[in-house]
CSV table of C-alpha atoms in Angstrom, one decimal:
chain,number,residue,atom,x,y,z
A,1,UNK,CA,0.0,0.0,0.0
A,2,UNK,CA,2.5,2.3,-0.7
A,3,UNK,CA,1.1,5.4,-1.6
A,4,UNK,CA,4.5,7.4,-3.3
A,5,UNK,CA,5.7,6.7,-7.1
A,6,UNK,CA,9.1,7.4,-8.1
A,7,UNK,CA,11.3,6.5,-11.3
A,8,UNK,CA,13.4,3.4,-10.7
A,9,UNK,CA,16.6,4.9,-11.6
A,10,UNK,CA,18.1,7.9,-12.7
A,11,UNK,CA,22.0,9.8,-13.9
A,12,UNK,CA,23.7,13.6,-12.5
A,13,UNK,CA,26.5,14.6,-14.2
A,14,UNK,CA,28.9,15.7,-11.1
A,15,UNK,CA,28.1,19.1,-10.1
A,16,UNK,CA,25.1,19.5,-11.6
A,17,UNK,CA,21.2,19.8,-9.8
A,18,UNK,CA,20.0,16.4,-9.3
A,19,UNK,CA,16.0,16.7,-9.7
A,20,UNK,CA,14.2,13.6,-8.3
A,21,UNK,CA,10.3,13.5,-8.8
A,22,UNK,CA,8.0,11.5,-6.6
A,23,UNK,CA,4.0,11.1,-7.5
A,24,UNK,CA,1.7,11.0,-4.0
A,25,UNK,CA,-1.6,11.7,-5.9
A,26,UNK,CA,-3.7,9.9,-2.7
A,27,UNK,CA,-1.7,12.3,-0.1
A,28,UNK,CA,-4.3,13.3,2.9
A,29,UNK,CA,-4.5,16.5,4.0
A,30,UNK,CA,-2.2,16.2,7.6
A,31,UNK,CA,0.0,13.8,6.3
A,32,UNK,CA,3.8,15.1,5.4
A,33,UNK,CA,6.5,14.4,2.7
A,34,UNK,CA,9.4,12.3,3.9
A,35,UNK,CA,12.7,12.1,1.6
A,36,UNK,CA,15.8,9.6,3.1
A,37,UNK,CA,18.7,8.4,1.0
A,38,UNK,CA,20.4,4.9,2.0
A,39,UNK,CA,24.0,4.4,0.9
A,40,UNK,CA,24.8,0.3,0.0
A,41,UNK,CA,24.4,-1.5,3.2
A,42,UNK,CA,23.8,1.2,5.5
A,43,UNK,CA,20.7,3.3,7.3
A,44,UNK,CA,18.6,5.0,5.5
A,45,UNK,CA,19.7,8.9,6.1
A,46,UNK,CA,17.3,11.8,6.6
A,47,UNK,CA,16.9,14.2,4.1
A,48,UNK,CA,14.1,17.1,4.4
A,49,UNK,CA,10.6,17.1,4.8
A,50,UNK,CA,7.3,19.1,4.7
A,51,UNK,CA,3.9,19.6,4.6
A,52,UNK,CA,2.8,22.0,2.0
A,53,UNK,CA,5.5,24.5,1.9
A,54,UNK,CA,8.9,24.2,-0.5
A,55,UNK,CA,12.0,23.4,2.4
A,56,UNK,CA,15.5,24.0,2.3
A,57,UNK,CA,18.3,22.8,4.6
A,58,UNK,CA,21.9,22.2,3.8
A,59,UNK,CA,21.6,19.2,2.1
A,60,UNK,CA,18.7,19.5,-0.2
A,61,UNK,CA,15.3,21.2,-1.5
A,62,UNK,CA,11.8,20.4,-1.5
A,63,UNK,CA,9.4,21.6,-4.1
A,64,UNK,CA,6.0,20.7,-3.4
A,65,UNK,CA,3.2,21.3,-5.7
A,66,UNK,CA,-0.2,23.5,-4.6
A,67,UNK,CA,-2.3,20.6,-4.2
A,68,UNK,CA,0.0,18.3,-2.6
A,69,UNK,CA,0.4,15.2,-5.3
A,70,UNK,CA,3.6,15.7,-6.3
A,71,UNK,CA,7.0,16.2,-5.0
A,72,UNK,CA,10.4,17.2,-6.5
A,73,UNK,CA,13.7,16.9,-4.1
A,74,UNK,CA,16.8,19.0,-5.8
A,75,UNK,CA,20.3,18.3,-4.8
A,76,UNK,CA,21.9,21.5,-5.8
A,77,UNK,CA,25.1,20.3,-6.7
A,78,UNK,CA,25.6,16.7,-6.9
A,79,UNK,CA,28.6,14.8,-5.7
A,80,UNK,CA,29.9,11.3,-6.4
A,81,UNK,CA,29.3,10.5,-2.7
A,82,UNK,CA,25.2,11.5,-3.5
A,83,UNK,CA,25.3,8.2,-5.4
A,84,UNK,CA,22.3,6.0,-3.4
A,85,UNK,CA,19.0,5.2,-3.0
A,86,UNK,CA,16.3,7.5,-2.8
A,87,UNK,CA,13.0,7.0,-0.7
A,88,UNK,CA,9.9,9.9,-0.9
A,89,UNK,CA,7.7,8.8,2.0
A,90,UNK,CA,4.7,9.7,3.4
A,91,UNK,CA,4.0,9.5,6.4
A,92,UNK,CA,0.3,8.0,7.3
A,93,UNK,CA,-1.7,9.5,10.1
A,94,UNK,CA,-1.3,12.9,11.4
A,95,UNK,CA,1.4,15.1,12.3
A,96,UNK,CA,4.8,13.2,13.2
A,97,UNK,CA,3.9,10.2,15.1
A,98,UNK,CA,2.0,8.4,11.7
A,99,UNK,CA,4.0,4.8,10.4
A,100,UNK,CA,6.3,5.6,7.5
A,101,UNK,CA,5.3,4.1,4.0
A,102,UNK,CA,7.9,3.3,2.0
A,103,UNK,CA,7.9,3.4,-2.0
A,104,UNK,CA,10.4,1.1,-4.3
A,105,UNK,CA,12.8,5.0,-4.2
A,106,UNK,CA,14.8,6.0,-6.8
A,107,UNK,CA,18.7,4.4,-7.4
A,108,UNK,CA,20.7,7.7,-8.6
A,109,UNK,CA,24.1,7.4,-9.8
A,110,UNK,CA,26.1,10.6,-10.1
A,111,UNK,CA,28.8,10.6,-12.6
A,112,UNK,CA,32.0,12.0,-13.1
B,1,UNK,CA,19.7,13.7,17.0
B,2,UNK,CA,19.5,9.8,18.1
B,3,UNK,CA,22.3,7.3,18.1
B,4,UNK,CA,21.0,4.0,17.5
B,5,UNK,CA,23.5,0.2,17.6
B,6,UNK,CA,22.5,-2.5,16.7
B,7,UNK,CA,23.5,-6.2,17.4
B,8,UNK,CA,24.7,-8.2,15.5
B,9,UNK,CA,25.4,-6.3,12.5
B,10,UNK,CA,25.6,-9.3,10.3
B,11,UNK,CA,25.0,-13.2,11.2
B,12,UNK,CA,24.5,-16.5,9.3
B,13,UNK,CA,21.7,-19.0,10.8
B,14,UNK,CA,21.1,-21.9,10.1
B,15,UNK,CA,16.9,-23.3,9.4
B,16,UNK,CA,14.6,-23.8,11.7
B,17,UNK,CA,16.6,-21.6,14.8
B,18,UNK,CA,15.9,-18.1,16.2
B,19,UNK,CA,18.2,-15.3,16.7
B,20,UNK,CA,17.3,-12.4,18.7
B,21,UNK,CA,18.6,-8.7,17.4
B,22,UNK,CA,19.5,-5.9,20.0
B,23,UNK,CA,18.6,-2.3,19.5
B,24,UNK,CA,20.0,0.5,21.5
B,25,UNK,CA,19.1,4.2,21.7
B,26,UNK,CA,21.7,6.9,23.4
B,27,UNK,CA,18.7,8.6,24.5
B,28,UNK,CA,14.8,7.8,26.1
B,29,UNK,CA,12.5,7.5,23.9
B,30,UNK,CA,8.7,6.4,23.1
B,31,UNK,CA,8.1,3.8,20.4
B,32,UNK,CA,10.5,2.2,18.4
B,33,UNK,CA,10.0,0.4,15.1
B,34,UNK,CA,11.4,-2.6,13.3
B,35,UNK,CA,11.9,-2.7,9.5
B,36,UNK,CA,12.6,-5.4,7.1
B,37,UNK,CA,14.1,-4.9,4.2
B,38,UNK,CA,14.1,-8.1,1.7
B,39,UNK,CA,17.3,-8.1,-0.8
B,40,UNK,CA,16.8,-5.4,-3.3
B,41,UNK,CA,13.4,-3.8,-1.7
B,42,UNK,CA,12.3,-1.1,0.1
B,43,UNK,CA,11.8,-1.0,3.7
B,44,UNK,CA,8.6,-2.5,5.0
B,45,UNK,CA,7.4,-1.8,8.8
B,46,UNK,CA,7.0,-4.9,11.0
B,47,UNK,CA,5.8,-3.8,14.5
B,48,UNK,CA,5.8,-0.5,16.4
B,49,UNK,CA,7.0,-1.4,20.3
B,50,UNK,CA,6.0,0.9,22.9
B,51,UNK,CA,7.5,0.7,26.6
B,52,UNK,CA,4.9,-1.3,28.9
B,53,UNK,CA,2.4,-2.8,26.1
B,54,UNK,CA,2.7,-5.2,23.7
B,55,UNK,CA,4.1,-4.5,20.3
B,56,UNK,CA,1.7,-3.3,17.2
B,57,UNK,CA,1.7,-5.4,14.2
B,58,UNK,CA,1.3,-5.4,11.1
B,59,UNK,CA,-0.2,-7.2,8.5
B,60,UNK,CA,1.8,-10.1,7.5
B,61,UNK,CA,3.0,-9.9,10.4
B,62,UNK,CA,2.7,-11.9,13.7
B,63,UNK,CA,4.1,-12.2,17.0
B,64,UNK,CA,5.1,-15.7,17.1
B,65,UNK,CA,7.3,-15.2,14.0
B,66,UNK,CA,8.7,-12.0,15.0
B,67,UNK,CA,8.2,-11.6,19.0
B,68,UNK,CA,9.7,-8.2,20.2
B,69,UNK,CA,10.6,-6.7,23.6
B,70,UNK,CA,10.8,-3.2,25.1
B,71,UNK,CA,11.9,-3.5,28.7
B,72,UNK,CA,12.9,0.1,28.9
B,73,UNK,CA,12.9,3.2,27.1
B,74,UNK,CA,16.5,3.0,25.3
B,75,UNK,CA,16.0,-0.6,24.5
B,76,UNK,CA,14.7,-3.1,22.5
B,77,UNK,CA,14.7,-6.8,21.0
B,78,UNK,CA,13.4,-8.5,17.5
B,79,UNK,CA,13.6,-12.3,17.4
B,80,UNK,CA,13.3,-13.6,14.0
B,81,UNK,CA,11.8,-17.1,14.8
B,82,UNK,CA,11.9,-20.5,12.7
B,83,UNK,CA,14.0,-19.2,10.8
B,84,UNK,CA,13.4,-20.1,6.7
B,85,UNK,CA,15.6,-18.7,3.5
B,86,UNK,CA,13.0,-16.3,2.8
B,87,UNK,CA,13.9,-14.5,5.9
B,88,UNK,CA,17.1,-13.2,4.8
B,89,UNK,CA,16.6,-9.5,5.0
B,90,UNK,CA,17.9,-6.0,6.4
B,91,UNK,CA,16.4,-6.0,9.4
B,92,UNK,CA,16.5,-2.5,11.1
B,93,UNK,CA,15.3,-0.1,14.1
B,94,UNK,CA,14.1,2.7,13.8
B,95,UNK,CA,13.4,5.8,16.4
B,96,UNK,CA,11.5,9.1,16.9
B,97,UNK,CA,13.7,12.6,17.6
B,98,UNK,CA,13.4,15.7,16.4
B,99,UNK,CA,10.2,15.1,15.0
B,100,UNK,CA,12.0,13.0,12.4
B,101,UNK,CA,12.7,9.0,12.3
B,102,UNK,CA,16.0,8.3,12.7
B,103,UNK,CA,17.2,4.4,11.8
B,104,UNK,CA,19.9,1.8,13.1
B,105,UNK,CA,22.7,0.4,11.0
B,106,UNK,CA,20.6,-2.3,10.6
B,107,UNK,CA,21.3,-6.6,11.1
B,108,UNK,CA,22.0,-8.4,7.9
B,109,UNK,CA,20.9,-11.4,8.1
B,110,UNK,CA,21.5,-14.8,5.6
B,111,UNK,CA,19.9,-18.2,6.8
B,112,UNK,CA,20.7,-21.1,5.0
């Protein structure tokens, strides 16, 4: 019951924005925008989050749309480290105690 | 931020046994959850565990294949019971703080 859609795969050229989309078209109202990262065989890492406004900290962006179905994370300026698995999550239920639901993510490989 | 160990990191077991995995949090904390991560997937919950009460499960999932303590609030235990091939997985912890999910290293476990 995964309720986020990403592509499977994706390249970055080194040092370029990395764009990475991710469809949650049945999104509820109270229920926020997760993005981790997990490197081979570790953790998944936090990334950013939000609700319904775009975030920025100092690892990445988050675009979201007006009406909530769709996401975009940016890495500004991709390194070679970057290269990993990608997860956009929502988060069911309300506020920040809900069950993560994880998608399939997204496998980006940033090039030299 | 939270600090979370886990042990083992990484076992072998043979059919049919058990093997209990160890979760430890450098700070109190409310519920704790246990992911499984099948080879090449994405993470899928398998209980929540709050201190005092009986773990939340669930579905596909049930306690006499996956029983799980929480003696305290920095602790907790996942046995994987009866062990089959198909349980070779990730399996991983997982914490609240700072109104974000932090996650363990993870166990990597192969059965034979």
């Amino acid at each position: 019951d995964a309720k986020t859609t990403q592509p499977p795969s994706m390249d970055c050229a080194e040092g370029r924005a990395a764009n990475l989309p991710c469809n949650h078209s049945t999104i509820s109202g109270n229920e926020y925008v997760y993005w981790y990262r997990q490197i081979h065989s570790q953790g998944p890492q936090y990334i950013i989050h939000g609700l319904k406004n775009n975030e920025t900290n100092e690892m990445a962006s988050l675009i979201i749309t007006e009406d909530r179905k769709s996401s975009t994370l940016i890495l500004p300026h991709a390194t070679l480290r970057d290269t990993a698995v990608y997860y956009c999550i929502v988060r069911v239920g309300s506020g920040n105690t809900g069950k993560l639901i994880f998608g399939q993510g997204t496998t980006l490989q940033v090039k030299p | 931020s939270a600090v979370i160990s886990q042990k083992p990191s990484r076992d072998i077991c043979q059919r049919g046994t058990s093997l209990t995995i160890q979760c430890q949090v450098d700070s109190q904390v409310t519920m704790m959850f246990w992911y499984r991560q099948q080879p090449g997937q994405s993470l899928t919950l398998i209980a929540t565990a709050n201190q005092g009460s009986e773990a939340t499960y669930e579905s596909g999932f049930v306690i006499d294949k996956f029983p799980i303590s929480r003696p305290n609030l920095t602790f907790s235990t996942l046995t994987v019971s009866n062990m089959s091939p198909e349980d070779s997985s990730i399996y991983l912890c997982s914490v609240e703080a700072l109104n974000r999910p932090f996650f363990g290293p993870g166990t990597r476990l192969t059965v034979l």
